[in-house]
Each structure stands twice: as structure tokens, then as C-alpha cells.
PDB file of C-alpha atoms in Angstrom:
ATOM      1  CA  GLN A1116      -0.030   0.566  -0.322  1.00  0.00           C
ATOM      2  CA  TYR A1117       1.131   3.355  -0.718  1.00  0.00           C
ATOM      3  CA  TYR A1118      -0.097   6.677   1.254  1.00  0.00           C
ATOM      4  CA  ALA A1119       0.300  10.483   0.105  1.00  0.00           C
ATOM      5  CA  TYR A1120      -1.355  13.055   2.435  1.00  0.00           C
ATOM      6  CA  ALA A1121      -0.711  16.820   2.233  1.00  0.00           C
ATOM      7  CA  GLN A1122      -3.046  19.517   4.007  1.00  0.00           C
ATOM      8  CA  SER A1123      -2.960  23.459   3.740  1.00  0.00           C
ATOM      9  CA  THR A1124      -4.244  26.200   5.816  1.00  0.00           C
ATOM     10  CA  ILE A1125      -5.513  29.513   4.737  1.00  0.00           C
ATOM     11  CA  LEU A1126      -6.337  31.926   7.399  1.00  0.00           C
ATOM     12  CA  TRP A1127      -7.528  35.810   7.130  1.00  0.00           C
ATOM     13  CA  GLN A1128      -9.086  38.832   9.376  1.00  0.00           C
ATOM     14  CA  ASP A1129      -6.971  37.761  12.536  1.00  0.00           C
ATOM     15  CA  SER A1130      -8.016  34.628  11.989  1.00  0.00           C
ATOM     16  CA  VAL A1131     -11.801  35.659  12.194  1.00  0.00           C
ATOM     17  CA  HIS A1132     -12.458  33.536   8.877  1.00  0.00           C
ATOM     18  CA  ALA A1133     -10.364  29.683   8.791  1.00  0.00           C
ATOM     19  CA  ILE A1134     -10.266  27.441   5.300  1.00  0.00           C
ATOM     20  CA  ASN A1135      -8.623  24.270   5.878  1.00  0.00           C
ATOM     21  CA  PHE A1136      -8.397  21.783   3.162  1.00  0.00           C
ATOM     22  CA  GLY A1137      -6.657  18.815   1.636  1.00  0.00           C
ATOM     23  CA  GLY A1138      -6.182  15.350   0.438  1.00  0.00           C
ATOM     24  CA  ARG A1139      -5.567  11.721   0.329  1.00  0.00           C
ATOM     25  CA  VAL A1140      -4.102   9.426  -1.703  1.00  0.00           C
ATOM     26  CA  THR A1141      -4.076   5.399  -1.722  1.00  0.00           C
ATOM     27  CA  LEU A1142      -2.969   2.642  -3.566  1.00  0.00           C
ATOM     28  CA  TRP A1143      -2.838  -0.880  -2.869  1.00  0.00           C
ATOM     29  CA  ASP A1144      -1.898  -3.278  -5.831  1.00  0.00           C
ATOM     30  CA  TYR A1145      -3.812  -5.711  -3.979  1.00  0.00           C
ATOM     31  CA  ASN A1146      -6.965  -5.348  -5.720  1.00  0.00           C
ATOM     32  CA  ASP A1147      -5.184  -2.625  -8.075  1.00  0.00           C
ATOM     33  CA  GLN A1148      -7.592   0.382  -6.696  1.00  0.00           C
ATOM     34  CA  LEU A1149      -6.136   4.268  -6.386  1.00  0.00           C
ATOM     35  CA  LEU A1150      -8.172   6.532  -4.851  1.00  0.00           C
ATOM     36  CA  VAL A1151      -8.133   9.857  -3.655  1.00  0.00           C
ATOM     37  CA  SER A1152      -9.849  11.436  -1.163  1.00  0.00           C
ATOM     38  CA  PRO A1153     -10.731  15.848  -0.890  1.00  0.00           C
ATOM     39  CA  ARG A1154     -11.648  17.729   1.666  1.00  0.00           C
ATOM     40  CA  ILE A1155     -12.091  21.301   2.971  1.00  0.00           C
ATOM     41  CA  SER A1156     -13.033  22.856   6.159  1.00  0.00           C
ATOM     42  CA  TYR A1157     -14.657  26.555   6.672  1.00  0.00           C
ATOM     43  CA  ARG A1158     -14.236  27.815  10.690  1.00  0.00           C
ATOM     44  CA  LEU A1159     -16.051  31.043  11.043  1.00  0.00           C
ATOM     45  CA  ALA A1160     -14.272  32.583  15.059  1.00  0.00           C
ATOM     46  CA  PRO A1161     -16.777  35.284  15.392  1.00  0.00           C
ATOM     47  CA  LYS A1162     -15.877  38.536  17.480  1.00  0.00           C
ATOM     48  CA  TRP A1163     -18.214  37.699  19.986  1.00  0.00           C
ATOM     49  CA  GLU A1164     -18.139  38.206  24.083  1.00  0.00           C
ATOM     50  CA  ASN A1165     -18.231  34.317  24.465  1.00  0.00           C
ATOM     51  CA  ILE A1166     -15.844  32.664  22.356  1.00  0.00           C
ATOM     52  CA  THR A1167     -17.854  30.910  19.641  1.00  0.00           C
ATOM     53  CA  THR A1168     -17.112  28.564  16.462  1.00  0.00           C
ATOM     54  CA  PHE A1169     -18.924  27.671  13.344  1.00  0.00           C
ATOM     55  CA  LYS A1170     -17.815  24.615  11.342  1.00  0.00           C
ATOM     56  CA  LEU A1171     -18.487  23.015   8.397  1.00  0.00           C
ATOM     57  CA  SER A1172     -16.341  20.044   6.346  1.00  0.00           C
ATOM     58  CA  VAL A1173     -17.409  18.867   3.492  1.00  0.00           C
ATOM     59  CA  GLY A1174     -14.953  16.089   2.655  1.00  0.00           C
ATOM     60  CA  MET A1175     -14.812  12.591   0.141  1.00  0.00           C
ATOM     61  CA  TYR A1176     -13.481   9.329   2.157  1.00  0.00           C
ATOM     62  CA  GLN A1177     -12.694   6.110   1.080  1.00  0.00           C
ATOM     63  CA  GLN A1178     -11.065   3.900   3.072  1.00  0.00           C
ATOM     64  CA  PRO A1179      -9.716   0.582   1.022  1.00  0.00           C
ATOM     65  CA  PRO A1180     -10.909  -3.328   2.831  1.00  0.00           C
ATOM     66  CA  PHE A1181      -9.749  -4.433   5.843  1.00  0.00           C
ATOM     67  CA  TYR A1182      -8.709  -8.452   5.824  1.00  0.00           C
ATOM     68  CA  ARG A1183     -12.027  -8.874   7.358  1.00  0.00           C
ATOM     69  CA  GLU A1184     -13.861  -7.155   4.797  1.00  0.00           C
ATOM     70  CA  LEU A1185     -12.385  -9.820   2.327  1.00  0.00           C
ATOM     71  CA  ARG A1186     -12.939 -12.524   4.555  1.00  0.00           C
ATOM     72  CA  GLY A1187     -16.176 -13.984   3.285  1.00  0.00           C
ATOM     73  CA  PHE A1188     -17.772 -17.357   5.472  1.00  0.00           C
ATOM     74  CA  ASP A1189     -16.534 -19.612   3.751  1.00  0.00           C
ATOM     75  CA  GLY A1190     -13.327 -18.383   4.767  1.00  0.00           C
ATOM     76  CA  THR A1191     -11.409 -17.380   0.944  1.00  0.00           C
ATOM     77  CA  LEU A1192      -9.668 -14.114   0.705  1.00  0.00           C
ATOM     78  CA  ARG A1193     -10.942 -11.785  -2.509  1.00  0.00           C
ATOM     79  CA  ASN A1194      -9.021  -9.743  -4.036  1.00  0.00           C
ATOM     80  CA  ASN A1195     -11.647  -8.236  -6.079  1.00  0.00           C
ATOM     81  CA  VAL A1196     -13.467  -5.978  -3.258  1.00  0.00           C
ATOM     82  CA  GLN A1197     -13.919  -2.231  -3.451  1.00  0.00           C
ATOM     83  CA  ALA A1198     -12.903   0.558  -1.311  1.00  0.00           C
ATOM     84  CA  GLN A1199     -16.239   1.232   0.850  1.00  0.00           C
ATOM     85  CA  ARG A1200     -16.738   5.110   0.047  1.00  0.00           C
ATOM     86  CA  SER A1201     -18.653   7.817   1.523  1.00  0.00           C
ATOM     87  CA  ILE A1202     -19.190  11.325   1.443  1.00  0.00           C
ATOM     88  CA  HIS A1203     -20.267  13.422   4.297  1.00  0.00           C
ATOM     89  CA  PHE A1204     -21.250  17.223   5.357  1.00  0.00           C
ATOM     90  CA  ILE A1205     -21.061  17.645   9.187  1.00  0.00           C
ATOM     91  CA  LEU A1206     -21.908  20.929  10.508  1.00  0.00           C
ATOM     92  CA  GLY A1207     -20.850  21.726  13.831  1.00  0.00           C
ATOM     93  CA  THR A1208     -20.661  24.722  16.576  1.00  0.00           C
ATOM     94  CA  THR A1209     -18.805  26.091  19.740  1.00  0.00           C
ATOM     95  CA  ARG A1210     -19.257  27.172  22.195  1.00  0.00           C
ATOM     96  CA  LEU A1211     -17.754  28.436  25.691  1.00  0.00           C
ATOM     97  CA  PHE A1212     -19.155  30.462  28.145  1.00  0.00           C
ATOM     98  CA  TYR A1213     -20.088  31.083  31.430  1.00  0.00           C
ATOM     99  CA  MET A1214     -22.074  29.880  34.763  1.00  0.00           C
ATOM    100  CA  TRP A1215     -21.567  30.135  38.515  1.00  0.00           C
ATOM    101  CA  GLY A1216     -18.197  32.620  37.341  1.00  0.00           C
ATOM    102  CA  ARG A1217     -17.235  28.950  35.786  1.00  0.00           C
ATOM    103  CA  PRO A1218     -16.041  28.403  32.439  1.00  0.00           C
ATOM    104  CA  PHE A1219     -17.976  26.106  30.163  1.00  0.00           C
ATOM    105  CA  LEU A1220     -18.361  24.511  26.875  1.00  0.00           C
ATOM    106  CA  PHE A1221     -21.602  23.414  24.587  1.00  0.00           C
ATOM    107  CA  THR A1222     -20.666  21.816  20.520  1.00  0.00           C
ATOM    108  CA  SER A1223     -23.295  20.198  18.842  1.00  0.00           C
ATOM    109  CA  ASP A1224     -22.634  19.221  15.708  1.00  0.00           C
ATOM    110  CA  ILE A1225     -25.102  17.899  12.880  1.00  0.00           C
ATOM    111  CA  TYR A1226     -24.089  15.549   9.846  1.00  0.00           C
ATOM    112  CA  ARG A1227     -24.572  13.632   6.793  1.00  0.00           C
ATOM    113  CA  LYS A1228     -23.220  11.225   5.518  1.00  0.00           C
ATOM    114  CA  GLN A1229     -23.880   8.930   2.356  1.00  0.00           C
ATOM    115  CA  LEU A1230     -22.358   5.876   1.832  1.00  0.00           C
ATOM    116  CA  TYR A1231     -21.292   3.480  -1.280  1.00  0.00           C
ATOM    117  CA  ASP A1232     -19.790   0.762  -2.359  1.00  0.00           C
ATOM    118  CA  ILE A1233     -20.924   0.038   1.338  1.00  0.00           C
ATOM    119  CA  ILE A1234     -20.108  -4.292   2.119  1.00  0.00           C
ATOM    120  CA  PRO A1235     -22.742  -5.509   4.592  1.00  0.00           C
ATOM    121  CA  TYR A1236     -22.442  -6.619   7.465  1.00  0.00           C
ATOM    122  CA  ASP A1237     -23.904  -8.771  10.730  1.00  0.00           C
ATOM    123  CA  ILE A1238     -22.656  -8.967  14.125  1.00  0.00           C
ATOM    124  CA  ASP A1239     -22.812 -12.287  15.834  1.00  0.00           C
ATOM    125  CA  ASN A1240     -22.173 -12.367  19.694  1.00  0.00           C
ATOM    126  CA  VAL A1241     -18.567 -10.467  19.112  1.00  0.00           C
ATOM    127  CA  ARG A1242     -18.134 -10.584  15.841  1.00  0.00           C
ATOM    128  CA  LEU A1243     -18.044  -8.940  12.440  1.00  0.00           C
ATOM    129  CA  ARG A1244     -19.472 -11.051   9.811  1.00  0.00           C
ATOM    130  CA  TYR A1245     -18.807  -9.402   6.241  1.00  0.00           C
ATOM    131  CA  TYR A1246     -20.447 -10.346   2.362  1.00  0.00           C
ATOM    132  CA  PRO A1247     -17.188  -9.571   0.879  1.00  0.00           C
ATOM    133  CA  ASP A1248     -19.124 -10.688  -2.584  1.00  0.00           C
ATOM    134  CA  GLN A1249     -21.801  -7.898  -1.463  1.00  0.00           C
ATOM    135  CA  SER A1250     -22.011  -4.646  -1.882  1.00  0.00           C
ATOM    136  CA  GLY A1251     -24.669  -1.337  -1.649  1.00  0.00           C
ATOM    137  CA  LYS A1252     -25.603   2.240  -0.683  1.00  0.00           C
ATOM    138  CA  GLY A1253     -26.790   3.919   2.404  1.00  0.00           C
ATOM    139  CA  TYR A1254     -26.308   6.976   4.832  1.00  0.00           C
ATOM    140  CA  ALA A1255     -26.303   8.316   8.325  1.00  0.00           C
ATOM    141  CA  GLN A1256     -27.217  11.170   9.892  1.00  0.00           C
ATOM    142  CA  GLY A1257     -27.999  12.381  12.853  1.00  0.00           C
ATOM    143  CA  VAL A1258     -27.209  14.905  15.956  1.00  0.00           C
ATOM    144  CA  ASP A1259     -25.284  15.497  18.579  1.00  0.00           C
ATOM    145  CA  PHE A1260     -25.456  17.792  21.840  1.00  0.00           C
ATOM    146  CA  ARG A1261     -22.794  17.501  24.808  1.00  0.00           C
ATOM    147  CA  VAL A1262     -21.805  20.880  27.607  1.00  0.00           C
ATOM    148  CA  ASN A1263     -18.859  20.063  29.684  1.00  0.00           C
ATOM    149  CA  GLY A1264     -17.561  22.236  32.823  1.00  0.00           C
ATOM    150  CA  GLU A1265     -17.226  22.417  36.826  1.00  0.00           C
ATOM    151  CA  PHE A1266     -20.322  22.631  38.030  1.00  0.00           C
ATOM    152  CA  VAL A1267     -18.928  21.509  41.262  1.00  0.00           C
ATOM    153  CA  LYS A1268     -16.015  24.153  41.247  1.00  0.00           C
ATOM    154  CA  GLY A1269     -12.646  22.147  41.091  1.00  0.00           C
ATOM    155  CA  THR A1270     -14.245  18.619  38.865  1.00  0.00           C
ATOM    156  CA  GLN A1271     -15.832  18.029  36.086  1.00  0.00           C
ATOM    157  CA  SER A1272     -19.215  16.583  35.012  1.00  0.00           C
ATOM    158  CA  TRP A1273     -20.592  16.820  31.104  1.00  0.00           C
ATOM    159  CA  PHE A1274     -23.884  15.351  29.475  1.00  0.00           C
ATOM    160  CA  SER A1275     -24.877  14.217  26.320  1.00  0.00           C
ATOM    161  CA  VAL A1276     -27.452  13.708  24.471  1.00  0.00           C
ATOM    162  CA  GLY A1277     -27.702  11.730  20.883  1.00  0.00           C
ATOM    163  CA  PHE A1278     -30.004  10.360  18.166  1.00  0.00           C
ATOM    164  CA  LEU A1279     -29.109   8.756  14.725  1.00  0.00           C
ATOM    165  CA  GLN A1280     -30.006   6.722  11.947  1.00  0.00           C
ATOM    166  CA  THR A1281     -28.414   4.496   9.789  1.00  0.00           C
ATOM    167  CA  LYS A1282     -29.725   2.483   6.785  1.00  0.00           C
ATOM    168  CA  GLU A1283     -28.683   0.634   3.888  1.00  0.00           C
ATOM    169  CA  ASP A1284     -29.992  -0.486   0.090  1.00  0.00           C
ATOM    170  CA  VAL A1285     -28.739  -4.230  -0.606  1.00  0.00           C
ATOM    171  CA  THR A1286     -28.217  -4.849  -3.911  1.00  0.00           C
ATOM    172  CA  GLY A1287     -29.837  -6.639  -5.069  1.00  0.00           C
ATOM    173  CA  ASP A1288     -31.548  -8.957  -2.387  1.00  0.00           C
ATOM    174  CA  ASN A1289     -35.240  -6.375  -2.847  1.00  0.00           C
ATOM    175  CA  GLN A1290     -34.938  -5.472  -0.040  1.00  0.00           C
ATOM    176  CA  GLY A1291     -35.433  -1.416  -0.415  1.00  0.00           C
ATOM    177  CA  LEU A1292     -33.966   0.317   2.527  1.00  0.00           C
ATOM    178  CA  ILE A1293     -32.845  -1.381   6.198  1.00  0.00           C
ATOM    179  CA  ARG A1294     -31.983  -0.113   9.188  1.00  0.00           C
ATOM    180  CA  ARG A1295     -28.409  -0.794   9.909  1.00  0.00           C
ATOM    181  CA  PRO A1296     -25.937  -3.464  13.332  1.00  0.00           C
ATOM    182  CA  THR A1297     -25.071   0.051  14.579  1.00  0.00           C
ATOM    183  CA  ASP A1298     -28.105   1.914  14.411  1.00  0.00           C
ATOM    184  CA  GLN A1299     -29.075   3.439  17.474  1.00  0.00           C
ATOM    185  CA  ARG A1300     -30.997   5.912  17.271  1.00  0.00           C
ATOM    186  CA  ILE A1301     -31.296   7.245  21.218  1.00  0.00           C
ATOM    187  CA  ASN A1302     -28.088   7.798  23.189  1.00  0.00           C
ATOM    188  CA  ILE A1303     -28.112  10.182  26.423  1.00  0.00           C
ATOM    189  CA  ALA A1304     -24.348   9.459  28.961  1.00  0.00           C
ATOM    190  CA  ALA A1305     -23.954  11.654  32.484  1.00  0.00           C
ATOM    191  CA  TYR A1306     -21.007  12.242  34.248  1.00  0.00           C
ATOM    192  CA  PHE A1307     -21.734  13.923  36.770  1.00  0.00           C
ATOM    193  CA  GLU A1308     -17.935  14.522  39.774  1.00  0.00           C
ATOM    194  CA  ASP A1309     -18.376  16.243  43.031  1.00  0.00           C
ATOM    195  CA  HIS A1310     -15.731  15.997  46.000  1.00  0.00           C
ATOM    196  CA  MET A1311     -15.847  16.772  50.157  1.00  0.00           C
ATOM    197  CA  PRO A1312     -15.972  19.619  51.024  1.00  0.00           C
ATOM    198  CA  ARG A1313     -13.341  19.948  53.306  1.00  0.00           C
ATOM    199  CA  ASP A1314     -10.742  17.387  51.797  1.00  0.00           C
ATOM    200  CA  PRO A1315     -10.953  17.588  47.598  1.00  0.00           C
ATOM    201  CA  THR A1316      -8.434  14.927  46.927  1.00  0.00           C
ATOM    202  CA  LEU A1317     -11.269  12.185  47.914  1.00  0.00           C
ATOM    203  CA  ARG A1318     -13.541  12.533  44.981  1.00  0.00           C
ATOM    204  CA  ILE A1319     -17.382  10.764  43.938  1.00  0.00           C
ATOM    205  CA  TYR A1320     -18.970  10.328  40.268  1.00  0.00           C
ATOM    206  CA  LEU A1321     -21.349   9.157  39.264  1.00  0.00           C
ATOM    207  CA  ASN A1322     -22.124   7.919  35.119  1.00  0.00           C
ATOM    208  CA  LEU A1323     -25.033   6.784  33.986  1.00  0.00           C
ATOM    209  CA  VAL A1324     -26.234   5.126  29.809  1.00  0.00           C
ATOM    210  CA  PHE A1325     -28.757   5.289  28.096  1.00  0.00           C
ATOM    211  CA  GLY A1326     -29.203   3.631  24.792  1.00  0.00           C
ATOM    212  CA  SER A1327     -31.702   2.727  22.202  1.00  0.00           C
ATOM    213  CA  GLY A1328     -31.844  -0.893  20.880  1.00  0.00           C
ATOM    214  CA  TYR A1329     -29.671  -2.251  18.326  1.00  0.00           C
ATOM    215  CA  PRO A1330     -31.367  -4.215  14.989  1.00  0.00           C
ATOM    216  CA  PHE A1331     -31.311  -7.626  14.960  1.00  0.00           C
ATOM    217  CA  GLY A1332     -32.729 -11.332  13.078  1.00  0.00           C
ATOM    218  CA  PRO A1333     -32.985 -14.815  12.646  1.00  0.00           C
ATOM    219  CA  PRO A1334     -29.884 -16.234  10.696  1.00  0.00           C
ATOM    220  CA  ASN A1335     -30.414 -17.479   7.231  1.00  0.00           C
ATOM    221  CA  ARG A1336     -33.457 -15.196   6.595  1.00  0.00           C
ATOM    222  CA  PRO A1337     -32.459 -12.777   5.003  1.00  0.00           C
ATOM    223  CA  GLU A1338     -35.479 -11.102   4.146  1.00  0.00           C
ATOM    224  CA  LEU A1339     -35.923 -10.214   8.364  1.00  0.00           C
ATOM    225  CA  ARG A1340     -32.485  -9.294   8.331  1.00  0.00           C
ATOM    226  CA  ASN A1341     -32.163  -6.659  10.784  1.00  0.00           C
ATOM    227  CA  ALA A1342     -35.997  -6.386  11.451  1.00  0.00           C
ATOM    228  CA  PHE A1343     -36.186  -6.269  14.837  1.00  0.00           C
ATOM    229  CA  SER A1344     -35.338  -3.934  17.486  1.00  0.00           C
ATOM    230  CA  GLY A1345     -33.552  -4.593  20.719  1.00  0.00           C
ATOM    231  CA  ASP A1346     -33.727  -3.765  24.263  1.00  0.00           C
ATOM    232  CA  GLU A1347     -32.385  -0.878  25.128  1.00  0.00           C
ATOM    233  CA  TYR A1348     -29.461  -0.694  27.508  1.00  0.00           C
ATOM    234  CA  TYR A1349     -28.829   1.188  30.612  1.00  0.00           C
ATOM    235  CA  ARG A1350     -26.549   1.603  33.544  1.00  0.00           C
ATOM    236  CA  ALA A1351     -25.001   3.174  36.365  1.00  0.00           C
ATOM    237  CA  ASP A1352     -21.382   3.171  37.382  1.00  0.00           C
ATOM    238  CA  LEU A1353     -21.040   4.928  40.775  1.00  0.00           C
ATOM    239  CA  GLY A1354     -17.092   5.648  42.053  1.00  0.00           C
ATOM    240  CA  VAL A1355     -15.019   7.204  44.997  1.00  0.00           C
ATOM    241  CA  SER A1356     -11.456   7.745  44.580  1.00  0.00           C
ATOM    242  CA  LYS A1357      -8.927   9.570  46.874  1.00  0.00           C
ATOM    243  CA  LYS A1358      -5.556  10.817  46.074  1.00  0.00           C
ATOM    244  CA  PHE A1359      -2.517  10.857  47.992  1.00  0.00           C
ATOM    245  CA  ASN A1360       0.764  13.209  47.466  1.00  0.00           C
ATOM    246  CA  MET A1361       4.168  11.382  48.365  1.00  0.00           C
ATOM    247  CA  SER A1362       6.984  10.531  46.283  1.00  0.00           C
ATOM    248  CA  ILE A1363       8.817   7.464  45.869  1.00  0.00           C
ATOM    249  CA  ASN A1364      12.650   7.830  44.769  1.00  0.00           C
ATOM    250  CA  ASN A1365      11.575  11.502  43.797  1.00  0.00           C
ATOM    251  CA  PHE A1366      10.126   9.247  40.546  1.00  0.00           C
ATOM    252  CA  PHE A1367       5.936   9.340  42.444  1.00  0.00           C
ATOM    253  CA  THR A1368       4.617  12.218  43.583  1.00  0.00           C
ATOM    254  CA  HIS A1369       0.367  11.028  42.766  1.00  0.00           C
ATOM    255  CA  ILE A1370      -1.109   8.095  44.085  1.00  0.00           C
ATOM    256  CA  TRP A1371      -4.640   7.695  43.577  1.00  0.00           C
ATOM    257  CA  VAL A1372      -6.622   5.246  44.685  1.00  0.00           C
ATOM    258  CA  ARG A1373     -10.063   4.128  43.180  1.00  0.00           C
ATOM    259  CA  ALA A1374     -12.462   2.240  43.589  1.00  0.00           C
ATOM    260  CA  GLU A1375     -15.760   1.580  41.381  1.00  0.00           C
ATOM    261  CA  VAL A1376     -19.014  -0.423  40.990  1.00  0.00           C
ATOM    262  CA  LEU A1377     -20.065  -0.340  37.957  1.00  0.00           C
ATOM    263  CA  ASN A1378     -23.178  -1.508  35.825  1.00  0.00           C
ATOM    264  CA  ALA A1379     -24.664  -0.668  40.454  1.00  0.00           C
ATOM    265  CA  LEU A1380     -28.241  -1.025  39.248  1.00  0.00           C
ATOM    266  CA  ALA A1381     -26.965  -4.739  37.739  1.00  0.00           C
ATOM    267  CA  ALA A1382     -28.893  -3.603  34.776  1.00  0.00           C
ATOM    268  CA  ASP A1383     -29.700  -6.939  32.454  1.00  0.00           C
ATOM    269  CA  ASN A1384     -28.161  -5.570  29.416  1.00  0.00           C
ATOM    270  CA  THR A1385     -28.646  -7.949  26.275  1.00  0.00           C
ATOM    271  CA  LEU A1386     -25.338  -8.040  24.445  1.00  0.00           C
ATOM    272  CA  SER A1387     -26.670  -9.996  21.203  1.00  0.00           C
ATOM    273  CA  TYR A1388     -29.239 -13.092  20.496  1.00  0.00           C
ATOM    274  CA  THR A1389     -28.421 -17.003  19.788  1.00  0.00           C
ATOM    275  CA  TRP A1390     -31.180 -18.452  17.540  1.00  0.00           C
ATOM    276  CA  ILE A1391     -32.975 -21.806  18.862  1.00  0.00           C
ATOM    277  CA  GLU A1392     -34.764 -23.576  16.545  1.00  0.00           C
ATOM    278  CA  ASP A1393     -37.707 -26.278  17.864  1.00  0.00           C
ATOM    279  CA  VAL A1394     -38.811 -29.531  16.194  1.00  0.00           C
ATOM    280  CA  TYR A1395     -41.706 -27.931  13.861  1.00  0.00           C
ATOM    281  CA  GLY A1396     -38.515 -25.003  12.494  1.00  0.00           C
ATOM    282  CA  ALA A1397     -39.635 -22.363  14.446  1.00  0.00           C
ATOM    283  CA  GLN A1398     -37.292 -20.061  16.072  1.00  0.00           C
ATOM    284  CA  PHE A1399     -36.938 -17.979  19.320  1.00  0.00           C
ATOM    285  CA  ALA A1400     -34.142 -16.194  19.751  1.00  0.00           C
ATOM    286  CA  ILE A1401     -32.254 -16.123  23.337  1.00  0.00           C
ATOM    287  CA  PRO A1402     -30.456 -12.886  24.958  1.00  0.00           C
ATOM    288  CA  ASN A1403     -27.132 -13.414  26.195  1.00  0.00           C
ATOM    289  CA  SER A1404     -26.632 -10.702  28.428  1.00  0.00           C
ATOM    290  CA  LEU A1405     -23.946  -8.377  29.946  1.00  0.00           C
ATOM    291  CA  SER A1406     -22.026  -8.709  33.490  1.00  0.00           C
ATOM    292  CA  ALA A1407     -24.340  -7.639  36.050  1.00  0.00           C
ATOM    293  CA  ARG A1408     -22.623  -5.573  38.859  1.00  0.00           C
ATOM    294  CA  PHE A1409     -19.082  -6.094  39.432  1.00  0.00           C
ATOM    295  CA  LEU A1410     -16.027  -4.013  41.494  1.00  0.00           C
ATOM    296  CA  ASN A1411     -12.689  -2.220  40.125  1.00  0.00           C
ATOM    297  CA  ILE A1412     -10.146  -1.002  41.918  1.00  0.00           C
ATOM    298  CA  LYS A1413      -7.796   0.878  39.984  1.00  0.00           C
ATOM    299  CA  ILE A1414      -4.197   2.821  40.925  1.00  0.00           C
ATOM    300  CA  SER A1415      -2.176   4.865  39.355  1.00  0.00           C
ATOM    301  CA  ALA A1416       0.890   7.036  39.973  1.00  0.00           C
ATOM    302  CA  GLU A1417       1.311  11.037  39.224  1.00  0.00           C
ATOM    303  CA  LEU A1418       4.842  11.861  37.377  1.00  0.00           C
TER     304      LEU A1418
END
């Protein structure tokens, strides 16, 4: 494989405006495909009291296939698999603002990605099984919001919410647009940290995650591929940490000790489904669950 990449940035009006443009060239002699991926982005940073930036990006992304995308279900490797291509449109903004006399950062992104020559795949437990003999087109679109800052002075916390939709149309399957395996419509997350008023080195945190279900379908039933929606994913993590000031041979200055209870609510989250078939040919999906509640201990040192 041969790679080449170049980019440049143009600034004017005291960096209020900026344009970044460039491209990547890839040549792989395994499938004899030459790929040229141009991209350009424009950033506007007006001189407002609260620092705010706007960014618009457009680009083409072409990814040569990896080993898994070349390997069929029968184990043979194909050398005629072409690169997956996509055109990205991303509009984003960041804004620095102040609450309670402390800085906070708000970011948001809206995106649309047109997908071409995609290689369909299914999720088999924890494996990705590709179909290198098939191709199709699709799209991914969504919006993300995030705010982070010192909700409690001296600590960092953040909250985020995202909405996503991604679908594909596989050539020749007569199914039209169907959900892709990563089509998780809603994702909400929060991380909140606090410390003891009289001892800032003793901290506690709460981490919350919620996500809607991923699509799935029975094996050997292409007409029902990704036809069903899995269970929602949710978990809550609790943790407490303590910072110790010490010096070991003038090498370490601080040591952090953290104890965490992961999945504190013992949520029965589903990772995948095992399909069984009865004597009459009916299929049933048996969920495979992730780990329940467990304890984690972490020790880290600072130089």
C-alpha cells in the first residue's frame, strides 16, 4: 500500500475566517485500486464576548477494505473487493459560556453521510461477519449535543445526547432500505463528579448511560435481516477516589486509588441473541447478557 497526504490552512481577518483543505491518495496493489479523497472545512470564529466558533466540513472518505472485509463466510479471500466510499457533510458549533463564575463548553454537531459501495455485515455475538460478495449504498445522519464544565468547582462533569439514523440498501436483495447493525437511534450519557467540601482529594462520581436497542434478525432469513429492535441499554456506575501526596525515590508525586461499582443497578443488558429452532422449524431468540454488577479497583501514579 502506498499513501500520500497533504493539507494546508488559510487564515484571514485576524483568524476570524479559516479554510483547511487537503486530500489523501491511496494505492493498493492487492485490488489495483487508486483512491483520491479530497476534503475541505471552513471555520468562522467571530469576535464575540463569549468565544464561539462555527465549522462546516465537506469531504470524501474512501477506505480500502480490511482483512475481515475480504474474508467470506467460507474463509476464502477475495481480491476484487473495492473500497467503501462516503461523502460527509458536517455542521458544528462550539460556545464557551460562564455559569456561577466558572467556564462551560457547549458543542453541537449535525451530520449527513452518504455511503456508497458499502460491504454489508452482521454482528454475530462479538464478531463482525462481512459479505464481501455483496455491496450497496446507504446513509447515516444525526445530531449530537454536549455540555461540560465545572458543575462543582474543581471537578469536571458533562452531559450529552445524540440521535442517529443509519440505513442501507443492499444491491439485489429486494429489501430496499433497512437498518444497519449500528442504528442506535438515541444515546444519552452523563458524568457527574463531586468532592468532599473539606477534602478535595476525596472524590465521588456517577456515570449514567442510556441507549436505544440495536436491530437484529434471525440467521439464514435474509428477508428478516435487522427486522427487529433489541432491548434498551442502560447502566449506572458509582465510584470513589482518593489522592495521596507522596514521593517515592523522587519519581512519583501523587497516587490515585479508585474503587468503582460498575453497573450498580445490575441491569440485565443484552449483548446479542442466540437463535434456537424447534422441531416444527420455529425460531426463538435467546438473549446473551452482559456482566451484571461488579467491583473494580484502580491505582494510578502521577510523575
